[in-house]
Tab-separated table of C-alpha atoms and ligand atoms in Angstrom:
chain	number	residue	atom	x	y	z
Q	251	MET	CA	21.688	-4.046	11.396
Q	252	ASP	CA	23.121	-1.572	8.863
Q	253	ILE	CA	20.493	-0.589	6.316
Q	254	ASN	CA	23.128	1.124	4.177
Q	255	ASN	CA	24.735	-2.258	3.534
Q	256	LEU	CA	21.404	-3.660	2.338
Q	257	GLN	CA	21.146	-1.294	-0.610
Q	258	ARG	CA	22.448	-2.185	-4.039
Q	259	GLU	CA	26.080	-1.316	-4.717
Q	260	ASN	CA	25.224	1.148	-7.519
Q	261	ILE	CA	22.669	2.852	-5.257
Q	262	LYS	CA	25.205	3.126	-2.449
Q	263	ASN	CA	27.474	4.982	-4.890
Q	264	LEU	CA	24.707	7.011	-6.531
Q	265	ARG	CA	24.981	10.769	-6.647
Q	266	PRO	CA	21.299	11.793	-6.875
Q	267	TYR	CA	19.919	14.384	-9.296
Q	268	SER	CA	20.140	17.837	-7.803
Q	269	THR	CA	17.134	20.006	-8.649
Q	270	ALA	CA	17.294	23.753	-9.235
Q	271	ARG	CA	15.405	24.230	-5.964
Q	272	ASP	CA	17.835	21.970	-4.096
Q	273	GLU	CA	20.759	24.141	-5.131
Q	274	TYR	CA	19.195	27.420	-4.019
Q	275	LYS	CA	18.121	27.873	-0.386
Q	276	GLY	CA	16.906	31.211	0.955
Q	277	GLN	CA	14.598	34.111	0.101
Q	278	ALA	CA	14.208	35.246	-3.499
Q	279	SER	CA	11.503	36.641	-5.754
Q	280	VAL	CA	12.946	36.181	-9.221
Q	281	PHE	CA	13.348	32.533	-10.151
Q	282	LEU	CA	15.248	32.119	-13.397
Q	283	ASP	CA	16.883	28.840	-12.504
Q	284	ALA	CA	14.474	26.131	-13.685
Q	285	ASN	CA	13.435	27.116	-17.225
Q	286	GLU	CA	9.808	27.490	-16.162
Q	287	ASN	CA	7.291	29.835	-17.807
Q	288	GLY	CA	7.220	32.871	-15.480
Q	289	TYR	CA	3.898	34.147	-16.886
Q	290	GLY	CA	1.819	31.372	-15.376
Q	291	SER	CA	-0.427	28.554	-16.601
Q	292	PRO	CA	-3.334	28.703	-19.067
Q	293	LEU	CA	-5.652	27.729	-16.199
Q	294	ASP	CA	-7.438	29.421	-13.278
Q	295	GLN	CA	-4.713	28.093	-11.019
Q	296	ASN	CA	-0.986	28.323	-11.672
Q	297	PHE	CA	1.092	25.183	-11.951
Q	298	ASN	CA	4.065	26.769	-13.703
Q	299	ARG	CA	6.562	26.211	-10.880
Q	300	TYR	CA	8.059	22.820	-10.101
Q	301	PRO	CA	6.618	21.349	-6.893
Q	302	ASP	CA	8.511	20.745	-3.635
Q	303	PRO	CA	10.504	17.532	-4.291
Q	304	LEU	CA	10.180	16.485	-0.631
Q	305	GLN	CA	6.548	17.619	-0.116
Q	306	LEU	CA	7.419	19.151	3.266
Q	307	ASP	CA	4.116	21.008	3.870
Q	308	LEU	CA	2.099	17.876	3.205
Q	309	LYS	CA	4.417	15.705	5.312
Q	310	ASP	CA	4.209	18.219	8.149
Q	311	ALA	CA	0.392	18.032	8.180
Q	312	LEU	CA	0.561	14.244	7.861
Q	313	SER	CA	2.975	13.958	10.781
Q	314	LYS	CA	0.381	15.572	13.030
Q	315	ILE	CA	-2.170	12.910	12.105
Q	316	LYS	CA	0.112	9.877	11.964
Q	317	GLY	CA	2.563	10.801	14.697
Q	318	VAL	CA	5.470	9.981	12.380
Q	319	PRO	CA	8.268	12.573	11.998
Q	320	ILE	CA	8.829	14.040	8.525
Q	321	GLU	CA	12.233	12.373	8.212
Q	322	ASN	CA	10.573	8.964	8.652
Q	323	THR	CA	7.968	9.620	5.952
Q	324	PHE	CA	8.200	8.979	2.203
Q	325	LEU	CA	5.461	9.892	-0.255
Q	326	GLY	CA	5.055	8.082	-3.544
Q	327	ASN	CA	2.905	8.170	-6.656
Q	328	GLY	CA	0.672	5.554	-5.033
Q	329	SER	CA	2.137	2.985	-2.661
Q	330	ASP	CA	2.904	1.102	-5.859
Q	331	GLU	CA	5.758	3.578	-6.455
Q	332	ALA	CA	7.179	2.851	-2.996
Q	333	ILE	CA	7.015	-0.893	-3.739
Q	334	ASP	CA	8.878	-0.413	-7.015
Q	335	LEU	CA	11.504	1.831	-5.389
Q	336	LEU	CA	12.154	-0.757	-2.659
Q	337	PHE	CA	13.065	-3.219	-5.420
Q	338	ARG	CA	15.185	-0.723	-7.308
Q	339	ALA	CA	17.068	0.442	-4.211
Q	340	PHE	CA	17.611	-2.848	-2.381
Q	341	CYS	CA	17.406	-5.780	-4.822
Q	342	GLU	CA	20.241	-6.630	-7.199
Q	343	PRO	CA	18.524	-7.911	-10.390
Q	344	GLY	CA	19.316	-11.544	-11.171
Q	345	LYS	CA	20.919	-12.056	-7.771
Q	346	ASP	CA	18.739	-11.042	-4.829
Q	347	ASN	CA	15.314	-12.435	-3.944
Q	348	VAL	CA	12.189	-11.405	-2.040
Q	349	ILE	CA	9.535	-13.396	-0.192
Q	350	ILE	CA	5.825	-12.940	-0.736
Q	351	LEU	CA	3.008	-14.751	1.049
Q	352	PRO	CA	0.204	-15.756	-1.341
Q	353	PRO	CA	-2.666	-15.310	-1.685
Q	354	THR	CA	-1.755	-11.625	-1.545
Q	355	TYR	CA	-1.635	-8.324	-3.414
Q	356	GLY	CA	-0.460	-8.826	-7.002
Q	357	MET	CA	1.849	-5.827	-7.339
Q	358	TYR	CA	4.693	-7.300	-5.247
Q	359	GLU	CA	5.261	-10.041	-7.810
Q	360	VAL	CA	4.733	-7.770	-10.837
Q	361	SER	CA	7.231	-5.265	-9.444
Q	362	ALA	CA	9.712	-8.090	-8.778
Q	363	ASN	CA	9.302	-9.363	-12.340
Q	364	ILE	CA	9.775	-5.891	-13.822
Q	365	ASN	CA	12.975	-5.547	-11.811
Q	366	ASN	CA	14.150	-9.092	-12.641
Q	367	VAL	CA	14.214	-10.091	-8.983
Q	368	GLU	CA	13.456	-13.669	-7.907
Q	369	VAL	CA	10.184	-14.164	-6.016
Q	370	ARG	CA	9.990	-16.864	-3.356
Q	371	LYS	CA	6.408	-17.758	-2.513
Q	372	VAL	CA	5.493	-19.092	0.896
Q	373	ASN	CA	1.747	-19.719	0.948
Q	374	LEU	CA	-0.243	-18.563	3.924
Q	375	LEU	CA	-1.630	-21.374	6.089
Q	376	PRO	CA	-5.266	-22.412	5.458
Q	377	SER	CA	-6.072	-19.995	8.313
Q	378	PHE	CA	-4.519	-17.257	6.084
Q	379	GLN	CA	-1.849	-16.726	8.764
Q	380	LEU	CA	1.953	-16.826	8.401
Q	381	ASP	CA	3.755	-20.149	7.984
Q	382	LEU	CA	6.728	-19.046	10.084
Q	383	GLU	CA	8.691	-22.266	9.617
Q	384	LYS	CA	8.473	-22.159	5.815
Q	385	ILE	CA	9.291	-18.450	5.780
Q	386	ALA	CA	12.450	-19.145	7.814
Q	387	GLU	CA	13.403	-21.938	5.367
Q	388	ALA	CA	12.919	-19.664	2.331
Q	389	ILE	CA	15.291	-16.960	3.592
Q	390	ASP	CA	18.907	-16.969	2.420
Q	391	GLN	CA	21.657	-14.349	2.363
Q	392	HIS	CA	20.230	-12.834	-0.832
Q	393	THR	CA	16.732	-12.291	0.592
Q	394	LYS	CA	16.213	-8.540	0.834
Q	395	LEU	CA	12.485	-7.986	1.305
Q	396	ILE	CA	9.542	-9.821	2.868
Q	397	PHE	CA	6.090	-8.448	2.029
Q	398	ILE	CA	3.391	-8.903	4.668
Q	399	CYS	CA	-0.004	-7.489	3.749
Q	400	SER	CA	-2.136	-6.865	6.858
Q	401	PRO	CA	-5.107	-6.735	6.584
Q	402	ASN	CA	-4.366	-9.012	3.649
Q	403	ASN	CA	-5.769	-8.529	0.177
Q	404	PRO	CA	-7.706	-10.588	-1.009
Q	405	THR	CA	-8.417	-12.610	2.148
Q	406	GLY	CA	-9.346	-9.618	4.351
Q	407	ASN	CA	-7.855	-10.871	7.635
Q	408	SER	CA	-5.213	-9.195	9.743
Q	409	ILE	CA	-1.991	-11.114	10.305
Q	410	ILE	CA	-1.314	-12.098	13.928
Q	411	ARG	CA	0.800	-9.337	15.415
Q	412	THR	CA	3.254	-11.524	17.314
Q	413	ASP	CA	3.946	-13.502	14.106
Q	414	ILE	CA	4.879	-10.292	12.295
Q	415	GLU	CA	7.103	-9.345	15.235
Q	416	THR	CA	8.830	-12.725	14.977
Q	417	VAL	CA	9.698	-12.010	11.340
Q	418	LEU	CA	10.825	-8.467	12.153
Q	419	ALA	CA	13.112	-9.645	14.925
Q	420	ASN	CA	14.699	-12.518	13.009
Q	421	PHE	CA	15.111	-11.309	9.419
Q	422	ASN	CA	18.156	-9.313	8.353
Q	423	GLY	CA	16.388	-7.572	5.505
Q	424	LEU	CA	13.432	-5.218	5.223
Q	425	VAL	CA	10.000	-6.353	6.393
Q	426	VAL	CA	7.400	-4.434	4.406
Q	427	ILE	CA	4.011	-4.330	6.145
Q	428	ASP	CA	1.362	-3.181	3.698
Q	429	GLU	CA	-1.337	-1.466	5.747
Q	430	ALA	CA	-3.498	-0.273	2.835
Q	431	TYR	CA	-6.618	-1.365	4.767
Q	432	ILE	CA	-5.509	-0.543	8.317
Q	433	ASN	CA	-8.248	2.082	8.786
Q	434	TYR	CA	-10.871	-0.676	8.708
Q	435	ALA	CA	-9.037	-3.072	11.027
Q	436	LYS	CA	-9.470	-3.936	14.665
Q	437	GLN	CA	-5.723	-4.500	14.830
Q	438	ARG	CA	-3.672	-1.340	15.297
Q	439	THR	CA	-0.971	-0.032	13.001
Q	440	PHE	CA	2.712	-0.980	13.386
Q	441	ILE	CA	3.671	2.731	13.357
Q	442	PRO	CA	4.564	2.716	17.112
Q	443	GLU	CA	7.057	-0.089	16.368
Q	444	LEU	CA	9.055	2.058	13.906
Q	445	THR	CA	11.407	3.203	16.660
Q	446	GLU	CA	12.080	-0.395	17.636
Q	447	TYR	CA	12.839	-2.024	14.268
Q	448	PRO	CA	15.361	-0.496	11.829
Q	449	ASN	CA	14.139	-2.979	9.181
Q	450	LEU	CA	10.424	-2.115	9.355
Q	451	VAL	CA	8.763	-0.428	6.379
Q	452	ILE	CA	5.051	0.410	6.655
Q	453	LEU	CA	3.026	1.176	3.545
Q	454	GLN	CA	-0.225	3.114	3.733
Q	455	THR	CA	-2.240	4.810	1.015
Q	456	PHE	CA	-4.698	7.597	0.249
Q	457	SER	CA	-6.421	5.290	-2.258
Q	458	LYS	CA	-8.796	3.434	0.059
Q	459	ALA	CA	-10.276	4.978	3.240
Q	460	TRP	CA	-9.178	8.483	2.204
Q	461	GLY	CA	-11.115	8.212	-1.045
Q	462	LEU	CA	-8.341	9.654	-3.228
Q	463	ALA	CA	-7.389	6.732	-5.487
Q	464	ALA	CA	-7.282	8.933	-8.589
Q	465	LEU	CA	-4.709	11.320	-7.087
Q	466	ARG	CA	-2.131	8.517	-6.742
Q	467	LEU	CA	-0.603	9.148	-3.335
Q	468	GLY	CA	0.961	6.541	-1.080
Q	469	MET	CA	2.987	6.665	2.124
Q	470	ALA	CA	5.964	4.693	3.372
Q	471	PHE	CA	7.092	5.021	6.980
Q	472	ALA	CA	10.477	3.692	8.064
Q	473	ALA	CA	13.710	4.423	9.894
Q	474	ARG	CA	15.699	7.379	8.591
Q	475	PRO	CA	18.261	5.381	6.547
Q	476	VAL	CA	15.506	3.621	4.560
Q	477	ILE	CA	13.658	6.876	3.866
Q	478	ASP	CA	16.881	8.616	2.821
Q	479	ILE	CA	17.589	5.840	0.328
Q	480	LEU	CA	14.065	5.987	-1.144
Q	481	ASN	CA	14.349	9.765	-1.493
Q	482	LYS	CA	17.709	9.375	-3.219
Q	483	VAL	CA	16.286	6.968	-5.817
Q	484	LYS	CA	12.847	8.491	-6.484
Q	485	PRO	CA	12.125	10.718	-9.483
Q	486	PRO	CA	12.788	14.276	-8.224
Q	487	TYR	CA	9.203	15.565	-8.597
Q	488	ASN	CA	7.261	12.350	-8.029
Q	489	ILE	CA	4.256	14.019	-6.352
Q	490	ASN	CA	2.709	16.718	-8.506
Q	491	GLN	CA	1.554	20.091	-7.145
Q	492	ALA	CA	-2.181	19.425	-7.614
Q	493	THR	CA	-1.909	16.212	-5.598
Q	494	GLN	CA	0.075	17.953	-2.844
Q	495	ASP	CA	-2.511	20.785	-2.648
Q	496	LEU	CA	-5.540	18.498	-2.705
Q	497	ALA	CA	-4.133	16.001	-0.203
Q	498	LEU	CA	-3.321	18.848	2.192
Q	499	LYS	CA	-6.938	20.014	1.920
Q	500	ALA	CA	-8.239	16.472	2.376
Q	501	LEU	CA	-6.300	16.110	5.631
Q	502	GLU	CA	-8.419	18.939	7.064
Q	503	ASN	CA	-11.509	16.780	6.484
Q	504	ILE	CA	-10.393	13.759	8.475
Q	505	GLY	CA	-13.740	13.806	10.299
Q	506	GLN	CA	-15.539	12.925	7.077
Q	507	VAL	CA	-13.105	10.077	6.442
Q	508	ASN	CA	-13.587	8.674	9.947
Q	509	ASP	CA	-17.377	8.802	9.498
Q	510	TRP	CA	-17.103	6.835	6.257
Q	511	ILE	CA	-14.860	4.266	7.950
Q	512	LYS	CA	-17.494	3.716	10.665
Q	513	VAL	CA	-20.285	3.336	8.122
Q	514	THR	CA	-18.201	1.001	5.964
Q	515	VAL	CA	-17.325	-1.229	8.932
Q	516	ALA	CA	-21.013	-1.373	9.946
Q	517	GLU	CA	-21.979	-2.185	6.345
Q	518	ARG	CA	-19.280	-4.888	6.241
Q	519	GLU	CA	-20.713	-6.613	9.316
Q	520	ASN	CA	-24.257	-6.325	8.010
Q	521	LEU	CA	-23.365	-7.549	4.512
Q	522	SER	CA	-21.351	-10.452	5.963
Q	523	GLN	CA	-24.411	-11.654	7.888
Q	524	GLU	CA	-26.759	-11.258	4.950
Q	525	LEU	CA	-24.382	-13.076	2.609
Q	526	ALA	CA	-23.912	-15.936	5.052
Q	527	ALA	CA	-27.673	-16.518	4.975
Q	528	LEU	CA	-27.682	-17.175	1.211
Q	529	SER	CA	-27.533	-20.816	0.144
Q	530	LEU	CA	-25.303	-20.029	-2.865
Q	531	VAL	CA	-22.713	-18.721	-0.401
Q	532	LYS	CA	-20.627	-21.527	1.108
Q	533	LYS	CA	-18.431	-19.367	3.306
Q	534	VAL	CA	-17.986	-15.747	4.318
Q	535	TYR	CA	-14.455	-15.073	5.538
Q	536	PRO	CA	-14.137	-12.624	8.428
Q	537	SER	CA	-12.803	-9.269	7.219
Q	538	ASP	CA	-10.743	-6.500	8.784
Q	539	ALA	CA	-10.837	-4.542	5.489
Q	540	ASN	CA	-13.339	-2.776	3.209
Q	541	PHE	CA	-14.035	-5.943	1.230
Q	542	ILE	CA	-15.242	-9.452	1.940
Q	543	LEU	CA	-13.976	-12.715	0.502
Q	544	ILE	CA	-16.782	-15.222	-0.021
Q	545	GLU	CA	-16.771	-18.776	-1.291
Q	546	VAL	CA	-19.740	-19.515	-3.529
Q	547	ILE	CA	-21.110	-22.687	-5.120
Q	548	ASP	CA	-20.155	-21.641	-8.654
Q	549	ALA	CA	-17.869	-18.609	-8.719
Q	550	LEU	CA	-17.748	-18.064	-12.492
Q	551	LYS	CA	-21.485	-18.456	-12.920
Q	552	THR	CA	-22.159	-16.072	-10.042
Q	553	TYR	CA	-19.613	-13.588	-11.372
Q	554	ASP	CA	-21.156	-13.642	-14.863
Q	555	ALA	CA	-24.688	-13.351	-13.516
Q	556	LEU	CA	-23.683	-10.269	-11.506
Q	557	VAL	CA	-21.993	-8.722	-14.552
Q	558	GLU	CA	-25.246	-9.351	-16.413
Q	559	GLN	CA	-26.922	-7.088	-13.834
Q	560	GLY	CA	-24.208	-4.439	-14.127
Q	561	ILE	CA	-22.442	-5.372	-10.888
Q	562	ILE	CA	-18.711	-6.025	-10.978
Q	563	VAL	CA	-16.972	-7.935	-8.223
Q	564	ARG	CA	-13.486	-9.452	-8.267
Q	565	ASP	CA	-13.179	-13.069	-9.362
Q	566	ARG	CA	-10.451	-14.663	-7.214
Q	567	SER	CA	-11.544	-18.233	-7.901
Q	568	LYS	CA	-8.335	-19.181	-9.701
Q	569	VAL	CA	-6.092	-17.922	-6.902
Q	570	SER	CA	-4.647	-20.753	-4.806
Q	571	LEU	CA	-6.299	-21.032	-1.363
Q	572	CYS	CA	-9.145	-18.869	-2.722
Q	573	GLU	CA	-10.703	-21.505	-4.989
Q	574	GLY	CA	-14.350	-20.713	-5.644
Q	575	CYS	CA	-14.037	-17.256	-4.115
Q	576	LEU	CA	-15.208	-13.778	-5.063
Q	577	ARG	CA	-13.920	-10.598	-3.462
Q	578	ILE	CA	-16.603	-8.002	-2.888
Q	579	THR	CA	-15.816	-4.387	-2.027
Q	580	ILE	CA	-18.086	-2.809	0.596
Q	581	GLY	CA	-19.911	-0.108	-1.340
Q	582	THR	CA	-22.359	2.528	-0.214
Q	583	THR	CA	-25.449	1.301	1.642
Q	584	GLN	CA	-27.390	1.558	-1.601
Q	585	GLU	CA	-24.784	-0.329	-3.633
Q	586	ASN	CA	-24.682	-3.095	-1.034
Q	587	GLN	CA	-28.477	-3.440	-1.192
Q	588	ILE	CA	-28.331	-3.718	-4.977
Q	589	LEU	CA	-25.681	-6.441	-4.685
Q	590	LEU	CA	-27.715	-8.353	-2.098
Q	591	ALA	CA	-30.891	-8.163	-4.149
Q	592	ALA	CA	-28.997	-9.447	-7.190
Q	593	LEU	CA	-27.508	-12.367	-5.265
Q	594	LYS	CA	-30.879	-13.211	-3.725
Q	595	SER	CA	-32.367	-13.385	-7.211
Q	596	LEU	CA	-29.698	-15.967	-8.115
Q	597	ASN	CA	-30.166	-17.981	-4.939
Q	598	PRO	CA	-31.230	-21.571	-5.737
F	287	PLP	C1	-5.138	-0.942	-3.040
F	287	PLP	C2	-3.865	-1.436	-2.441
F	287	PLP	C3	-2.750	-0.600	-2.384
F	287	PLP	C4	-2.822	0.807	-2.883
F	287	PLP	O1	-1.955	1.078	-3.884
F	287	PLP	P1	-1.864	2.596	-4.395
F	287	PLP	O2	-0.773	2.500	-5.391
F	287	PLP	O3	-1.493	3.431	-3.199
F	287	PLP	O4	-3.196	2.979	-4.959
F	287	PLP	C5	-1.600	-1.068	-1.776
F	287	PLP	N1	-1.546	-2.299	-1.244
F	287	PLP	C6	-2.606	-3.110	-1.260
F	287	PLP	C7	-2.529	-4.422	-0.616
F	287	PLP	C8	-3.784	-2.710	-1.871
F	287	PLP	O5	-4.828	-3.549	-1.908
């Protein structure tokens, strides 16, 4: 499978922007090549120099944690940037199509619409697993991307591993596995499979378990040709210096992150049990993520009553296969207690 033939014709022929720092390699102390302000920044810290376009220091530190070589790592302004770049690099507007598997993360469809790329929807089965037959039927020669979110948002379950492998092995386009919630899952990451599948793209993010949503930093891991194409298409300085510095520091505190993951998983199990005991709750779906999908007797009424008490959850009741459902993020122990008390007060 030749990834280079998957990319759009104009991208294949694209000569990327060459930054001042790309054109000079070596030791120097006087940089007069990028029209920066050499005096500094009107801040305690200087941000007057353009950041490393390829974020090599950060990727190097990340490679030690993830076990993925630098050349197989792309960093984006949130994983949402990687999603958008996959459309821009691989999908010919008005001609190509992608497959998404609802109910799932909303950005895949929004990004497709922005890029004028047809979206083919193949609903998950009632078990929230892949409908492999329908996926196979939906694929044609213009299908470039299939998005599989695992653990899936908003349902919370992991997708059966062998089903994902079936798609990977049989589809001649890119299979994008969105692992935004992988840190909370019993199922392991697909990262070890990167060497096996040239068409595998794994998305992860600093926005969830890492607690850095406001920095906007996402990861894509893939075979070299895919990463090279994403790097060719991305804005030259897509990750700002403050984000690179802070993320590098955060990586030193992985112990803290792992502690929070343990607590959150314990809270998830506890909250699931407590919710299941409430009569207004019809069903608690098992979760491999840091949120729980629950079906309640009257979703809108419950949602409004929680808002009344200053508690905001996500109303998913109009999403197909999630009728009557709310999605609740696992908060701190204290936040979860407040939520439970509020729901108990509404219990008939
Ligand atoms: C939250 C989330 C993301 C994260 O997006 P960022 O742009 O990295 O903040 C990605 N995918 C899914 C499924 C999510 O729920």
